[in-house]
Amino acid sequence: MRRFCSILLSVAMIFCMAGCTGIRTAESSAGKAYVIGFSQVGSESDWRVANTRSMMATFEDDPEYELIMENARQQQENQFAAVRKFILEGVDFIIIAPTVEEGWETVLTEIHEAGIPVIIMDRSVAVDDEALYLTNIGSDFLRQGNLAVEWLEEEIPEDTQIKILHLQGTIGATAQIQRTKALEDAVAKHANWEISSQLYGDFTEAKAYEVMTAYLRENKDIDVLYSENDNMTFGAMRALEEAGITYGNGGQVKIITFDATREALQYCHDGKINLCVECNPLFGPRVKELIENYRNGIPIPKHVYVDESAYTTQNITQEFVDSREY
Ligand code: AHR
């Protein structure tokens, strides 16, 4: 509940920032030189809040730009509605952070026909015609999953049988698809690895806590928790504690998490999370650079991946944790 309240507070602050600094909602978008419509997934995680903040902070002090953000509350239909509103308003540019990969063909075609350039940010879209968007900037989620799997390969001797509990994010989102693929491919290669269950946590702490609590009533035999984002991990940690199951360095359950937000890194530093795989949300400056290149006629690549690493207790310091921006 405490963490849920803190995400709500952050989201409220972001909307207050929007009201107070000239980053406008769609209703008040007159008069600026270059208007960008931004359809954001939601505010489901600390990662997402940091991503929204990065986007808003990048454009808020630049009089040349207006950023209109619409929060889709994790519903793809809300994204379609937002995008159609942007088209009607005649924005100059559209940025979409897609909830899921499938289902974008129609609305991207509408944007294309309206002659508005589009950047797909964070996750990807599955469309046959890549000309429907300018570029896709985001994480290499498969690489993130492979970093986790490689760490686990080093941790677990081949003659040791392990049961992996898999907490999945929003089904159909690139972050879920690729992180799941890395794990499932690795399990297929290791006879001693078993996925005991796949639980749906929707990238939120509350959902993960709920499904973990229910699961742990019947099952306590877990060696590894592979959790597809930090907020689900926080919910799972609370459920494990309440079930009397130890975790982290020296505990029963090894925890692998994705995002590497400051709070997760602190747990990692303190030995409560074994591995944090980084997912960088700070896209604002990179997106702006891509837009400026586009405006100046500079060719931009079709896919732009950001650099990311993985952290354990052994390779982070308190200074590193404290300096984390998100
Ligand atoms: O698409 C990025 C994922 O979405 C992050 O891992 C997660 O925290 C967010 O909700």
mmCIF file of N, CA, C and O in Angstrom, residues 238-293:
data_model
loop_
_atom_site.group_PDB
_atom_site.id
_atom_site.type_symbol
_atom_site.label_atom_id
_atom_site.label_comp_id
_atom_site.label_asym_id
_atom_site.label_seq_id
_atom_site.Cartn_x
_atom_site.Cartn_y
_atom_site.Cartn_z
ATOM 1 N N ARG A 238 6.963 -8.947 -0.562
ATOM 2 C CA ARG A 238 6.052 -8.803 0.578
ATOM 3 C C ARG A 238 5.290 -10.120 0.802
ATOM 4 O O ARG A 238 5.161 -10.588 1.937
ATOM 5 N N ALA A 239 4.841 -10.728 -0.284
ATOM 6 C CA ALA A 239 4.105 -11.997 -0.157
ATOM 7 C C ALA A 239 5.021 -13.096 0.403
ATOM 8 O O ALA A 239 4.599 -13.899 1.247
ATOM 9 N N LEU A 240 6.265 -13.133 -0.055
ATOM 10 C CA LEU A 240 7.211 -14.141 0.445
ATOM 11 C C LEU A 240 7.442 -13.958 1.945
ATOM 12 O O LEU A 240 7.442 -14.927 2.712
ATOM 13 N N GLU A 241 7.643 -12.696 2.336
ATOM 14 C CA GLU A 241 7.859 -12.417 3.764
ATOM 15 C C GLU A 241 6.683 -12.903 4.597
ATOM 16 O O GLU A 241 6.864 -13.566 5.612
ATOM 17 N N GLU A 242 5.471 -12.577 4.120
ATOM 18 C CA GLU A 242 4.272 -12.968 4.881
ATOM 19 C C GLU A 242 4.113 -14.483 4.939
ATOM 20 O O GLU A 242 3.512 -15.005 5.867
ATOM 21 N N ALA A 243 4.654 -15.177 3.922
ATOM 22 C CA ALA A 243 4.570 -16.647 3.915
ATOM 23 C C ALA A 243 5.746 -17.269 4.674
ATOM 24 O O ALA A 243 5.881 -18.498 4.730
ATOM 25 N N GLY A 244 6.616 -16.430 5.205
ATOM 26 C CA GLY A 244 7.758 -16.937 5.987
ATOM 27 C C GLY A 244 8.844 -17.565 5.134
ATOM 28 O O GLY A 244 9.587 -18.434 5.595
ATOM 29 N N ILE A 245 8.940 -17.144 3.882
ATOM 30 C CA ILE A 245 9.960 -17.704 2.976
ATOM 31 C C ILE A 245 11.095 -16.696 2.810
ATOM 32 O O ILE A 245 10.853 -15.527 2.493
ATOM 33 N N THR A 246 12.322 -17.156 3.005
ATOM 34 C CA THR A 246 13.460 -16.249 2.903
ATOM 35 C C THR A 246 13.885 -16.089 1.435
ATOM 36 O O THR A 246 13.649 -16.969 0.613
ATOM 37 N N TYR A 247 14.520 -14.965 1.140
ATOM 38 C CA TYR A 247 14.940 -14.709 -0.244
ATOM 39 C C TYR A 247 16.194 -13.839 -0.261
ATOM 40 O O TYR A 247 16.599 -13.288 0.772
ATOM 41 N N GLY A 248 16.789 -13.731 -1.450
ATOM 42 C CA GLY A 248 18.007 -12.924 -1.586
ATOM 43 C C GLY A 248 19.240 -13.741 -1.249
ATOM 44 O O GLY A 248 19.186 -14.974 -1.176
ATOM 45 N N ASN A 249 20.365 -13.046 -1.049
ATOM 46 C CA ASN A 249 21.616 -13.755 -0.776
ATOM 47 C C ASN A 249 21.478 -14.615 0.488
ATOM 48 O O ASN A 249 21.134 -14.115 1.547
ATOM 49 N N GLY A 250 21.720 -15.913 0.346
ATOM 50 C CA GLY A 250 21.636 -16.818 1.495
ATOM 51 C C GLY A 250 20.222 -17.271 1.819
ATOM 52 O O GLY A 250 20.018 -18.080 2.725
ATOM 53 N N GLY A 251 19.232 -16.770 1.098
ATOM 54 C CA GLY A 251 17.839 -17.159 1.365
ATOM 55 C C GLY A 251 17.421 -18.341 0.498
ATOM 56 O O GLY A 251 18.182 -18.813 -0.352
ATOM 57 N N GLN A 252 16.176 -18.805 0.717
ATOM 58 C CA GLN A 252 15.676 -19.945 -0.070
ATOM 59 C C GLN A 252 15.501 -19.567 -1.547
ATOM 60 O O GLN A 252 15.839 -20.350 -2.442
ATOM 61 N N VAL A 253 14.960 -18.359 -1.793
ATOM 62 C CA VAL A 253 14.603 -17.969 -3.169
ATOM 63 C C VAL A 253 15.590 -16.933 -3.717
ATOM 64 O O VAL A 253 15.802 -15.881 -3.100
ATOM 65 N N LYS A 254 16.187 -17.248 -4.854
ATOM 66 C CA LYS A 254 17.018 -16.244 -5.545
ATOM 67 C C LYS A 254 16.067 -15.358 -6.350
ATOM 68 O O LYS A 254 15.199 -15.872 -7.052
ATOM 69 N N ILE A 255 16.273 -14.050 -6.268
ATOM 70 C CA ILE A 255 15.365 -13.142 -6.991
ATOM 71 C C ILE A 255 16.076 -12.444 -8.146
ATOM 72 O O ILE A 255 17.130 -11.817 -7.968
ATOM 73 N N ILE A 256 15.456 -12.580 -9.322
ATOM 74 C CA ILE A 256 15.904 -11.862 -10.528
ATOM 75 C C ILE A 256 14.818 -10.851 -10.877
ATOM 76 O O ILE A 256 13.642 -11.212 -10.954
ATOM 77 N N THR A 257 15.207 -9.607 -11.074
ATOM 78 C CA THR A 257 14.212 -8.581 -11.399
ATOM 79 C C THR A 257 14.695 -7.725 -12.574
ATOM 80 O O THR A 257 15.904 -7.656 -12.843
ATOM 81 N N PHE A 258 13.746 -7.085 -13.236
ATOM 82 C CA PHE A 258 14.077 -6.229 -14.393
ATOM 83 C C PHE A 258 13.657 -4.791 -14.109
ATOM 84 O O PHE A 258 12.607 -4.564 -13.523
ATOM 85 N N ASP A 259 14.454 -3.876 -14.543
ATOM 86 C CA ASP A 259 14.309 -2.412 -14.465
ATOM 87 C C ASP A 259 15.540 -1.791 -13.792
ATOM 88 O O ASP A 259 16.121 -0.877 -14.314
ATOM 89 N N ALA A 260 15.866 -2.299 -12.564
ATOM 90 C CA ALA A 260 16.986 -1.711 -11.798
ATOM 91 C C ALA A 260 16.714 -0.253 -11.441
ATOM 92 O O ALA A 260 17.548 0.627 -11.659
ATOM 93 N N THR A 261 15.524 -0.021 -10.881
ATOM 94 C CA THR A 261 15.239 1.296 -10.317
ATOM 95 C C THR A 261 16.044 1.455 -9.017
ATOM 96 O O THR A 261 16.569 0.469 -8.495
ATOM 97 N N ARG A 262 16.080 2.680 -8.504
ATOM 98 C CA ARG A 262 16.909 2.928 -7.311
ATOM 99 C C ARG A 262 16.494 2.027 -6.140
ATOM 100 O O ARG A 262 17.337 1.473 -5.437
ATOM 101 N N GLU A 263 15.191 1.851 -5.971
ATOM 102 C CA GLU A 263 14.721 1.030 -4.839
ATOM 103 C C GLU A 263 15.155 -0.433 -4.996
ATOM 104 O O GLU A 263 15.586 -1.072 -4.032
ATOM 105 N N ALA A 264 15.059 -0.947 -6.215
ATOM 106 C CA ALA A 264 15.484 -2.330 -6.440
ATOM 107 C C ALA A 264 17.000 -2.448 -6.257
ATOM 108 O O ALA A 264 17.501 -3.431 -5.673
ATOM 109 N N LEU A 265 17.735 -1.452 -6.739
ATOM 110 C CA LEU A 265 19.199 -1.495 -6.569
ATOM 111 C C LEU A 265 19.568 -1.458 -5.084
ATOM 112 O O LEU A 265 20.527 -2.108 -4.663
ATOM 113 N N GLN A 266 18.793 -0.701 -4.305
ATOM 114 C CA GLN A 266 19.077 -0.662 -2.865
ATOM 115 C C GLN A 266 18.871 -2.059 -2.256
ATOM 116 O O GLN A 266 19.713 -2.539 -1.485
ATOM 117 N N TYR A 267 17.784 -2.736 -2.643
ATOM 118 C CA TYR A 267 17.553 -4.100 -2.156
ATOM 119 C C TYR A 267 18.684 -5.021 -2.601
ATOM 120 O O TYR A 267 19.112 -5.906 -1.868
ATOM 121 N N CYS A 268 19.146 -4.800 -3.822
ATOM 122 C CA CYS A 268 20.239 -5.623 -4.350
ATOM 123 C C CYS A 268 21.513 -5.364 -3.542
ATOM 124 O O CYS A 268 22.190 -6.307 -3.100
ATOM 125 N N HIS A 269 21.793 -4.113 -3.312
ATOM 126 C CA HIS A 269 22.960 -3.736 -2.509
ATOM 127 C C HIS A 269 22.885 -4.373 -1.122
ATOM 128 O O HIS A 269 23.872 -4.838 -0.566
ATOM 129 N N ASP A 270 21.663 -4.416 -0.564
ATOM 130 C CA ASP A 270 21.462 -4.950 0.789
ATOM 131 C C ASP A 270 21.313 -6.477 0.813
ATOM 132 O O ASP A 270 21.042 -7.066 1.864
ATOM 133 N N GLY A 271 21.415 -7.110 -0.356
ATOM 134 C CA GLY A 271 21.391 -8.575 -0.416
ATOM 135 C C GLY A 271 20.007 -9.187 -0.492
ATOM 136 O O GLY A 271 19.851 -10.405 -0.373
ATOM 137 N N LYS A 272 18.967 -8.384 -0.716
ATOM 138 C CA LYS A 272 17.609 -8.955 -0.754
ATOM 139 C C LYS A 272 17.161 -9.330 -2.158
ATOM 140 O O LYS A 272 16.213 -10.083 -2.344
ATOM 141 N N ILE A 273 17.781 -8.712 -3.164
ATOM 142 C CA ILE A 273 17.546 -9.103 -4.562
ATOM 143 C C ILE A 273 18.895 -9.569 -5.096
ATOM 144 O O ILE A 273 19.921 -8.934 -4.857
ATOM 145 N N ASN A 274 18.896 -10.693 -5.826
ATOM 146 C CA ASN A 274 20.173 -11.239 -6.303
ATOM 147 C C ASN A 274 20.657 -10.588 -7.589
ATOM 148 O O ASN A 274 21.854 -10.372 -7.769
ATOM 149 N N LEU A 275 19.718 -10.313 -8.500
ATOM 150 C CA LEU A 275 20.125 -9.733 -9.785
ATOM 151 C C LEU A 275 19.120 -8.693 -10.247
ATOM 152 O O LEU A 275 17.918 -8.960 -10.298
ATOM 153 N N CYS A 276 19.636 -7.505 -10.591
ATOM 154 C CA CYS A 276 18.801 -6.452 -11.197
ATOM 155 C C CYS A 276 19.263 -6.275 -12.637
ATOM 156 O O CYS A 276 20.402 -5.859 -12.882
ATOM 157 N N VAL A 277 18.387 -6.546 -13.581
ATOM 158 C CA VAL A 277 18.720 -6.296 -14.992
ATOM 159 C C VAL A 277 18.151 -4.929 -15.361
ATOM 160 O O VAL A 277 16.969 -4.660 -15.165
ATOM 161 N N GLU A 278 19.019 -4.117 -15.916
ATOM 162 C CA GLU A 278 18.646 -2.720 -16.175
ATOM 163 C C GLU A 278 17.701 -2.571 -17.368
ATOM 164 O O GLU A 278 17.862 -3.236 -18.404
ATOM 165 N N CYS A 279 16.717 -1.668 -17.206
ATOM 166 C CA CYS A 279 15.857 -1.247 -18.312
ATOM 167 C C CYS A 279 15.776 0.272 -18.172
ATOM 168 O O CYS A 279 15.179 0.786 -17.226
ATOM 169 N N ASN A 280 16.398 0.974 -19.070
ATOM 170 C CA ASN A 280 16.555 2.427 -18.907
ATOM 171 C C ASN A 280 15.314 3.186 -19.391
ATOM 172 O O ASN A 280 14.964 3.091 -20.559
ATOM 173 N N PRO A 281 14.655 3.952 -18.518
ATOM 174 C CA PRO A 281 13.440 4.670 -18.944
ATOM 175 C C PRO A 281 13.696 6.101 -19.440
ATOM 176 O O PRO A 281 12.765 6.779 -19.856
ATOM 177 N N LEU A 282 14.953 6.548 -19.399
ATOM 178 C CA LEU A 282 15.225 7.982 -19.619
ATOM 179 C C LEU A 282 15.344 8.313 -21.115
ATOM 180 O O LEU A 282 16.407 8.680 -21.623
ATOM 181 N N PHE A 283 14.220 8.169 -21.811
ATOM 182 C CA PHE A 283 14.234 8.327 -23.268
ATOM 183 C C PHE A 283 14.099 9.764 -23.750
ATOM 184 O O PHE A 283 14.312 10.041 -24.927
ATOM 185 N N GLY A 284 13.656 10.658 -22.863
ATOM 186 C CA GLY A 284 13.321 12.015 -23.299
ATOM 187 C C GLY A 284 14.358 12.654 -24.221
ATOM 188 O O GLY A 284 14.057 13.003 -25.371
ATOM 189 N N PRO A 285 15.625 12.825 -23.757
ATOM 190 C CA PRO A 285 16.623 13.502 -24.593
ATOM 191 C C PRO A 285 16.889 12.780 -25.919
ATOM 192 O O PRO A 285 17.079 13.429 -26.955
ATOM 193 N N ARG A 286 16.842 11.448 -25.895
ATOM 194 C CA ARG A 286 17.097 10.696 -27.135
ATOM 195 C C ARG A 286 15.966 10.895 -28.124
ATOM 196 O O ARG A 286 16.181 11.026 -29.329
ATOM 197 N N VAL A 287 14.740 10.896 -27.609
ATOM 198 C CA VAL A 287 13.585 11.094 -28.496
ATOM 199 C C VAL A 287 13.649 12.486 -29.122
ATOM 200 O O VAL A 287 13.420 12.667 -30.319
ATOM 201 N N LYS A 288 14.013 13.459 -28.301
ATOM 202 C CA LYS A 288 14.091 14.832 -28.824
ATOM 203 C C LYS A 288 15.148 14.920 -29.929
ATOM 204 O O LYS A 288 14.937 15.558 -30.970
ATOM 205 N N GLU A 289 16.274 14.270 -29.702
ATOM 206 C CA GLU A 289 17.335 14.290 -30.716
ATOM 207 C C GLU A 289 16.836 13.668 -32.028
ATOM 208 O O GLU A 289 17.105 14.188 -33.117
ATOM 209 N N LEU A 290 16.100 12.561 -31.906
ATOM 210 C CA LEU A 290 15.568 11.914 -33.120
ATOM 211 C C LEU A 290 14.600 12.839 -33.851
ATOM 212 O O LEU A 290 14.629 12.950 -35.083
ATOM 213 N N ILE A 291 13.766 13.536 -33.093
ATOM 214 C CA ILE A 291 12.802 14.456 -33.718
ATOM 215 C C ILE A 291 13.554 15.593 -34.420
ATOM 216 O O ILE A 291 13.226 15.982 -35.546
ATOM 217 N N GLU A 292 14.589 16.101 -33.748
ATOM 218 C CA GLU A 292 15.338 17.209 -34.367
ATOM 219 C C GLU A 292 16.079 16.746 -35.612
ATOM 220 O O GLU A 292 16.128 17.465 -36.615
ATOM 221 N N ASN A 293 16.617 15.542 -35.559
ATOM 222 C CA ASN A 293 17.266 15.002 -36.761
ATOM 223 C C ASN A 293 16.261 14.878 -37.899
ATOM 224 O O ASN A 293 16.548 15.245 -39.039
#
